[in-house]
Amino acid sequence: MNRRIPLVLAVALFMEQMDSTVIATALPAIAADINTSPIALKLALTAYLVSLAVFIPISGWMADRFGARRIFAIAIGVFLVGSIACAASGSLVEFVVSRFLQGMGGAMMTPVGRLVLLRSTEKSELVSAMAWLTIPALIGPLVGPPVGGFLTTFLTWHWIFLINIPIGLAGIVFALTVLPKDDGRPTGRVDWVGFLLSGAAASGIVFGLSVISLPVLPPVWGLAATVAGIACLVAYLGHARRHPRPLLDPKLFSNRTFALSLMGANLFRIGAGAVPFLLPLMLQLGFGMSPFQSGMITFASAAGAIVMKFVIRRVLKSGGFRRTLLVAAAGAAVSIAINGVFTPLTPVLVIMTILFLGGLVRSMFFTSANALTFAEIGEAEAAQASSITSALQQVSIAIGVALAGGILDVVSSYNGGELTLGAFHAAFFIIAAITALAIIPFLKLPPNAGEAVSGHGIERAGPRAASPVRN
């Protein structure tokens, strides 16, 4: 495996992952500068998520049609242009449109980057390669808030976006020089009806849940958008059964390993994905810490994620996917529940130790689940599988944040509307229980699932273990 390939992809994806959260701490400063309110400015967060949801489904078709390397480089370029536009924005409308443009680039980066990795990596090396792509998703949401707070405090909020310029330019150069050349392949005409229905389904659900969790618009709007998104999803499934080449083919779910992996991973993501939302809020609102202080503490999770990258391959070879995922899901659920007993009197070292261990098991889970999802997917199906995976990730993250926010609201309503530390504790306990539900799908996995990728139970590498992700 060319180890430069996952590194190039990881750097670009880290830029996207961090940028999606770095804006949160700068909202008051941006709002004051462009003469709007922080609540109204949260429309920019929603616009970014909606853009991701709309354009992720078509990313696989574009990568197949025009070449994954070319589309990945273009995606970085679009994201970069959006970043510059954000920094130059002088009004709410301009900023929201700029964030939507950023989302268009981000929508292509993650699924297409994963596709490049799948097509350039031998199955026996897939776990190590996926570990690199897991780290940005784990570290980005943790690094974003403190970096945003630092840049906004000591420079100006514009640097949150301007810092992407050198990273993006370097990403484009390395993408075009390091990533394998891919001229595309015959794909037939794009399924425009499928694109409209899938985009409406994903964006409706993500927009609706975002509105429910962020009080930007009346909650009834969020409920209506969510229902409309679900209706479009049902319509898309009917369309896909009739279309000879649907944009996203539901038949992929007939692959048992793929289906169970996605089900378990998204249940896990609904729970564990809410932690980057809940933990900084609890440390700041419940413990009285500054954004920078809370960011330095939560970074312990990122340290755990990095450490796991170096041992995950040996863990999987020893225990296999099924056992590793069961242990990781259970361990993550326990670590999240422990967050629910933290108080301002809890020693910082104890908090950081628990967060470090939580980062270890979450990284173990995500790296294993991401690799297993594609362990039995052929090259012809890889583009669609990557798009489906990315779309479901966005929906599950939106559900997790909406659920966490809803729990805080409900518990607070019993305390006269006051957001107390007890509300955060209740949210962590419920989120931990949902995370534990991920155990159920993985119990149905056979012990030898994905053995060509994990190496578990294989005495020596056979043809399957030594070949790239192709059928």
Short mmCIF file of C-alpha atoms in Angstrom, two decimals, residues 133-411:
data_model
loop_
_atom_site.label_atom_id
_atom_site.label_comp_id
_atom_site.label_asym_id
_atom_site.label_seq_id
_atom_site.Cartn_x
_atom_site.Cartn_y
_atom_site.Cartn_z
CA LEU A 133 -9.60 8.15 7.58
CA THR A 134 -11.16 7.53 10.98
CA ILE A 135 -8.84 9.92 12.80
CA PRO A 136 -10.12 13.13 11.07
CA ALA A 137 -13.71 12.26 11.95
CA LEU A 138 -12.78 11.70 15.60
CA ILE A 139 -10.33 14.58 16.05
CA GLY A 140 -12.01 17.24 13.90
CA PRO A 141 -15.07 17.84 16.14
CA LEU A 142 -12.79 17.96 19.22
CA VAL A 143 -10.12 20.25 17.76
CA GLY A 144 -12.59 22.58 16.05
CA PRO A 145 -13.98 24.46 19.09
CA PRO A 146 -10.63 25.30 20.76
CA VAL A 147 -9.05 26.27 17.42
CA GLY A 148 -12.06 28.44 16.62
CA GLY A 149 -11.90 30.05 20.04
CA PHE A 150 -8.16 30.71 19.73
CA LEU A 151 -8.35 32.26 16.24
CA THR A 152 -11.39 34.36 17.11
CA THR A 153 -9.87 35.59 20.38
CA PHE A 154 -6.34 36.38 19.26
CA LEU A 155 -6.87 37.15 15.54
CA THR A 156 -10.28 37.56 13.85
CA TRP A 157 -13.01 35.11 12.90
CA HIS A 158 -11.99 35.45 9.22
CA TRP A 159 -8.93 33.28 9.91
CA ILE A 160 -11.18 30.33 10.65
CA PHE A 161 -11.76 30.18 6.91
CA LEU A 162 -8.57 31.76 5.55
CA ILE A 163 -6.47 29.05 7.21
CA ASN A 164 -8.04 26.62 4.74
CA ILE A 165 -6.29 28.33 1.79
CA PRO A 166 -2.78 26.86 2.22
CA ILE A 167 -4.20 23.51 3.37
CA GLY A 168 -6.58 23.35 0.41
CA LEU A 169 -3.97 24.36 -2.17
CA ALA A 170 -1.55 21.75 -0.83
CA GLY A 171 -4.38 19.19 -0.85
CA ILE A 172 -5.11 19.83 -4.54
CA VAL A 173 -1.44 19.53 -5.51
CA PHE A 174 -0.94 16.31 -3.55
CA ALA A 175 -4.24 14.86 -4.79
CA LEU A 176 -3.21 15.35 -8.42
CA THR A 177 0.34 14.06 -7.91
CA VAL A 178 0.00 11.32 -5.27
CA LEU A 179 -3.42 9.76 -5.81
CA PRO A 180 -3.62 7.09 -8.55
CA LYS A 181 -4.79 8.25 -11.96
CA ASP A 182 -8.41 7.37 -12.70
CA ASP A 183 -9.97 8.46 -16.01
CA GLY A 184 -13.47 7.33 -15.14
CA ARG A 185 -15.60 4.63 -16.69
CA PRO A 186 -18.89 4.28 -18.60
CA THR A 187 -21.78 4.95 -16.22
CA GLY A 188 -24.77 5.72 -18.41
CA ARG A 189 -26.97 8.73 -17.88
CA VAL A 190 -27.38 10.10 -14.39
CA ASP A 191 -30.58 9.13 -12.60
CA TRP A 192 -31.95 12.67 -12.22
CA VAL A 193 -35.22 11.57 -10.62
CA GLY A 194 -33.25 9.52 -8.13
CA PHE A 195 -30.94 12.47 -7.49
CA LEU A 196 -33.88 14.78 -6.75
CA LEU A 197 -35.67 12.26 -4.53
CA SER A 198 -32.57 11.13 -2.61
CA GLY A 199 -31.37 14.71 -2.18
CA ALA A 200 -34.80 15.81 -0.97
CA ALA A 201 -34.99 12.84 1.40
CA ALA A 202 -31.57 13.34 2.98
CA SER A 203 -31.75 17.15 3.11
CA GLY A 204 -35.31 17.11 4.46
CA ILE A 205 -34.40 14.78 7.30
CA VAL A 206 -31.11 16.54 8.11
CA PHE A 207 -32.66 20.02 7.84
CA GLY A 208 -35.65 19.01 9.91
CA LEU A 209 -33.62 17.45 12.69
CA SER A 210 -31.21 20.39 12.68
CA VAL A 211 -34.07 22.87 13.08
CA ILE A 212 -35.50 20.79 15.92
CA SER A 213 -32.15 20.69 17.71
CA LEU A 214 -31.18 24.31 16.93
CA PRO A 215 -33.92 26.86 17.66
CA VAL A 216 -33.38 28.80 14.43
CA LEU A 217 -36.91 28.38 13.11
CA PRO A 218 -40.19 27.25 14.72
CA PRO A 219 -39.95 23.50 15.61
CA VAL A 220 -43.01 22.77 13.48
CA TRP A 221 -40.92 23.62 10.42
CA GLY A 222 -38.38 21.03 11.45
CA LEU A 223 -41.08 18.41 12.01
CA ALA A 224 -42.64 19.16 8.61
CA ALA A 225 -39.27 18.95 6.85
CA THR A 226 -38.46 15.64 8.56
CA VAL A 227 -41.81 14.12 7.53
CA ALA A 228 -41.33 15.39 3.97
CA GLY A 229 -37.84 13.88 3.90
CA ILE A 230 -39.16 10.50 5.04
CA ALA A 231 -41.88 10.66 2.36
CA CYS A 232 -39.23 11.37 -0.30
CA LEU A 233 -37.20 8.43 0.99
CA VAL A 234 -40.17 6.10 0.57
CA ALA A 235 -40.71 7.51 -2.93
CA TYR A 236 -37.05 6.98 -3.77
CA LEU A 237 -37.12 3.34 -2.69
CA GLY A 238 -40.09 2.77 -5.01
CA HIS A 239 -38.27 4.54 -7.85
CA ALA A 240 -35.03 2.59 -7.27
CA ARG A 241 -36.85 -0.74 -7.56
CA ARG A 242 -38.13 0.24 -11.01
CA HIS A 243 -35.04 1.99 -12.39
CA PRO A 244 -32.44 -0.20 -14.18
CA ARG A 245 -29.49 1.87 -12.84
CA PRO A 246 -30.61 3.79 -9.74
CA LEU A 247 -28.32 6.45 -8.31
CA LEU A 248 -28.14 4.55 -5.00
CA ASP A 249 -29.09 0.91 -5.35
CA PRO A 250 -30.96 -0.56 -2.33
CA LYS A 251 -29.93 -4.02 -3.55
CA LEU A 252 -26.58 -3.41 -1.86
CA PHE A 253 -28.35 -4.13 1.43
CA SER A 254 -28.78 -7.74 0.33
CA ASN A 255 -25.09 -8.04 1.26
CA ARG A 256 -25.51 -9.16 4.87
CA THR A 257 -22.15 -7.90 6.09
CA PHE A 258 -22.68 -4.48 4.50
CA ALA A 259 -26.21 -4.16 5.90
CA LEU A 260 -25.36 -5.25 9.46
CA SER A 261 -22.25 -3.08 9.54
CA LEU A 262 -24.17 0.01 8.47
CA MET A 263 -26.98 -0.68 10.93
CA GLY A 264 -24.61 -1.12 13.86
CA ALA A 265 -22.37 1.79 12.87
CA ASN A 266 -25.25 4.23 12.54
CA LEU A 267 -26.86 3.19 15.82
CA PHE A 268 -23.46 3.73 17.42
CA ARG A 269 -23.05 7.08 15.66
CA ILE A 270 -26.44 8.33 16.90
CA GLY A 271 -25.21 7.80 20.45
CA ALA A 272 -21.47 8.40 20.35
CA GLY A 273 -21.85 11.15 17.74
CA ALA A 274 -23.73 13.28 20.27
CA VAL A 275 -20.76 13.34 22.68
CA PRO A 276 -18.86 16.16 20.87
CA PHE A 277 -22.07 18.20 21.17
CA LEU A 278 -22.83 17.41 24.84
CA LEU A 279 -19.41 17.31 26.46
CA PRO A 280 -18.13 20.84 25.60
CA LEU A 281 -21.51 22.28 26.61
CA MET A 282 -21.42 20.51 29.98
CA LEU A 283 -17.86 21.60 30.67
CA GLN A 284 -18.64 25.21 29.75
CA LEU A 285 -22.20 25.67 31.05
CA GLY A 286 -22.14 23.15 33.89
CA PHE A 287 -18.53 23.46 35.06
CA GLY A 288 -17.93 27.12 34.15
CA MET A 289 -14.93 26.45 31.90
CA SER A 290 -13.95 28.61 28.94
CA PRO A 291 -14.19 27.19 25.39
CA PHE A 292 -10.41 26.90 25.28
CA GLN A 293 -10.23 25.08 28.63
CA SER A 294 -12.93 22.60 27.66
CA GLY A 295 -11.26 22.04 24.31
CA MET A 296 -7.95 21.16 25.94
CA ILE A 297 -9.71 18.61 28.15
CA THR A 298 -11.79 17.00 25.40
CA PHE A 299 -8.67 16.65 23.27
CA ALA A 300 -7.82 13.64 25.46
CA SER A 301 -10.35 11.69 23.36
CA ALA A 302 -8.41 12.57 20.23
CA ALA A 303 -5.20 11.33 21.83
CA GLY A 304 -6.88 8.00 22.51
CA ALA A 305 -8.05 7.80 18.90
CA ILE A 306 -4.51 8.38 17.61
CA VAL A 307 -3.03 5.70 19.88
CA MET A 308 -5.59 3.13 18.69
CA LYS A 309 -4.56 3.71 15.07
CA PHE A 310 -1.23 2.01 15.78
CA VAL A 311 -2.68 -1.15 17.34
CA ILE A 312 -6.05 -1.69 15.66
CA ARG A 313 -4.69 -4.02 13.01
CA ARG A 314 -3.26 -6.39 15.61
CA VAL A 315 -6.47 -6.18 17.64
CA LEU A 316 -8.57 -7.22 14.66
CA LYS A 317 -6.19 -9.98 13.64
CA SER A 318 -6.40 -11.39 17.13
CA GLY A 319 -10.11 -10.99 17.80
CA GLY A 320 -11.79 -10.62 14.41
CA PHE A 321 -14.42 -8.04 13.48
CA ARG A 322 -17.33 -9.50 15.42
CA ARG A 323 -15.62 -9.75 18.81
CA THR A 324 -13.77 -6.43 18.40
CA LEU A 325 -16.94 -4.52 17.51
CA LEU A 326 -18.90 -6.04 20.40
CA VAL A 327 -16.19 -5.12 22.90
CA ALA A 328 -15.75 -1.63 21.43
CA ALA A 329 -19.50 -0.87 21.44
CA ALA A 330 -19.86 -2.02 25.04
CA GLY A 331 -16.74 -0.14 26.15
CA ALA A 332 -17.86 3.06 24.43
CA ALA A 333 -21.31 2.85 26.02
CA VAL A 334 -19.74 2.48 29.48
CA SER A 335 -17.33 5.40 28.91
CA ILE A 336 -20.20 7.65 27.77
CA ALA A 337 -22.28 6.69 30.82
CA ILE A 338 -19.35 7.60 33.10
CA ASN A 339 -19.48 11.13 31.63
CA GLY A 340 -22.88 11.32 33.31
CA VAL A 341 -21.34 11.22 36.80
CA PHE A 342 -18.77 13.97 36.27
CA THR A 343 -19.17 17.04 38.48
CA PRO A 344 -17.13 20.24 38.88
CA LEU A 345 -15.40 18.47 41.81
CA THR A 346 -14.21 15.56 39.65
CA PRO A 347 -10.41 15.83 39.21
CA VAL A 348 -9.44 16.94 35.72
CA LEU A 349 -6.98 14.05 35.45
CA VAL A 350 -9.80 11.56 36.08
CA ILE A 351 -11.97 13.21 33.41
CA MET A 352 -9.14 13.19 30.89
CA THR A 353 -8.32 9.55 31.64
CA ILE A 354 -11.93 8.47 30.99
CA LEU A 355 -12.03 10.57 27.82
CA PHE A 356 -8.76 9.02 26.66
CA LEU A 357 -10.13 5.51 27.16
CA GLY A 358 -13.37 6.53 25.45
CA GLY A 359 -11.37 7.80 22.48
CA LEU A 360 -9.57 4.45 22.32
CA VAL A 361 -12.72 2.34 22.12
CA ARG A 362 -14.57 4.73 19.79
CA SER A 363 -11.62 4.71 17.42
CA MET A 364 -11.51 0.92 17.67
CA PHE A 365 -15.19 0.78 16.75
CA PHE A 366 -15.20 3.26 13.88
CA THR A 367 -12.06 1.90 12.22
CA SER A 368 -13.37 -1.67 12.48
CA ALA A 369 -16.90 -0.80 11.33
CA ASN A 370 -15.66 1.30 8.40
CA ALA A 371 -13.39 -1.49 7.20
CA LEU A 372 -16.02 -4.21 7.66
CA THR A 373 -18.63 -2.20 5.74
CA PHE A 374 -16.53 -2.49 2.57
CA ALA A 375 -14.89 -5.85 3.30
CA GLU A 376 -17.19 -7.74 0.91
CA ILE A 377 -18.03 -4.92 -1.54
CA GLY A 378 -16.73 -5.26 -5.11
CA GLU A 379 -15.14 -2.45 -7.12
CA ALA A 380 -18.23 -1.98 -9.27
CA GLU A 381 -20.33 -1.32 -6.17
CA ALA A 382 -17.77 0.70 -4.22
CA ALA A 383 -18.87 4.15 -5.42
CA GLN A 384 -22.52 3.60 -4.52
CA ALA A 385 -21.61 1.93 -1.22
CA SER A 386 -19.45 4.92 -0.27
CA SER A 387 -22.21 7.41 -1.11
CA ILE A 388 -24.83 5.44 0.82
CA THR A 389 -22.51 5.18 3.82
CA SER A 390 -21.76 8.93 3.83
CA ALA A 391 -25.42 9.89 3.45
CA LEU A 392 -26.47 7.67 6.35
CA GLN A 393 -23.64 9.06 8.46
CA GLN A 394 -24.99 12.59 8.05
CA VAL A 395 -28.52 11.49 8.94
CA SER A 396 -27.37 9.55 12.03
CA ILE A 397 -25.23 12.45 13.29
CA ALA A 398 -28.18 14.82 12.84
CA ILE A 399 -30.42 12.40 14.75
CA GLY A 400 -27.87 12.14 17.55
CA VAL A 401 -27.48 15.90 17.99
CA ALA A 402 -31.25 16.46 17.76
CA LEU A 403 -31.85 13.73 20.32
CA ALA A 404 -29.26 15.12 22.73
CA GLY A 405 -30.67 18.63 22.37
CA GLY A 406 -34.19 17.30 22.86
CA ILE A 407 -33.21 15.50 26.07
CA LEU A 408 -31.67 18.69 27.45
CA ASP A 409 -34.83 20.64 26.61
CA VAL A 410 -37.19 18.08 28.17
CA VAL A 411 -35.19 17.73 31.39
#
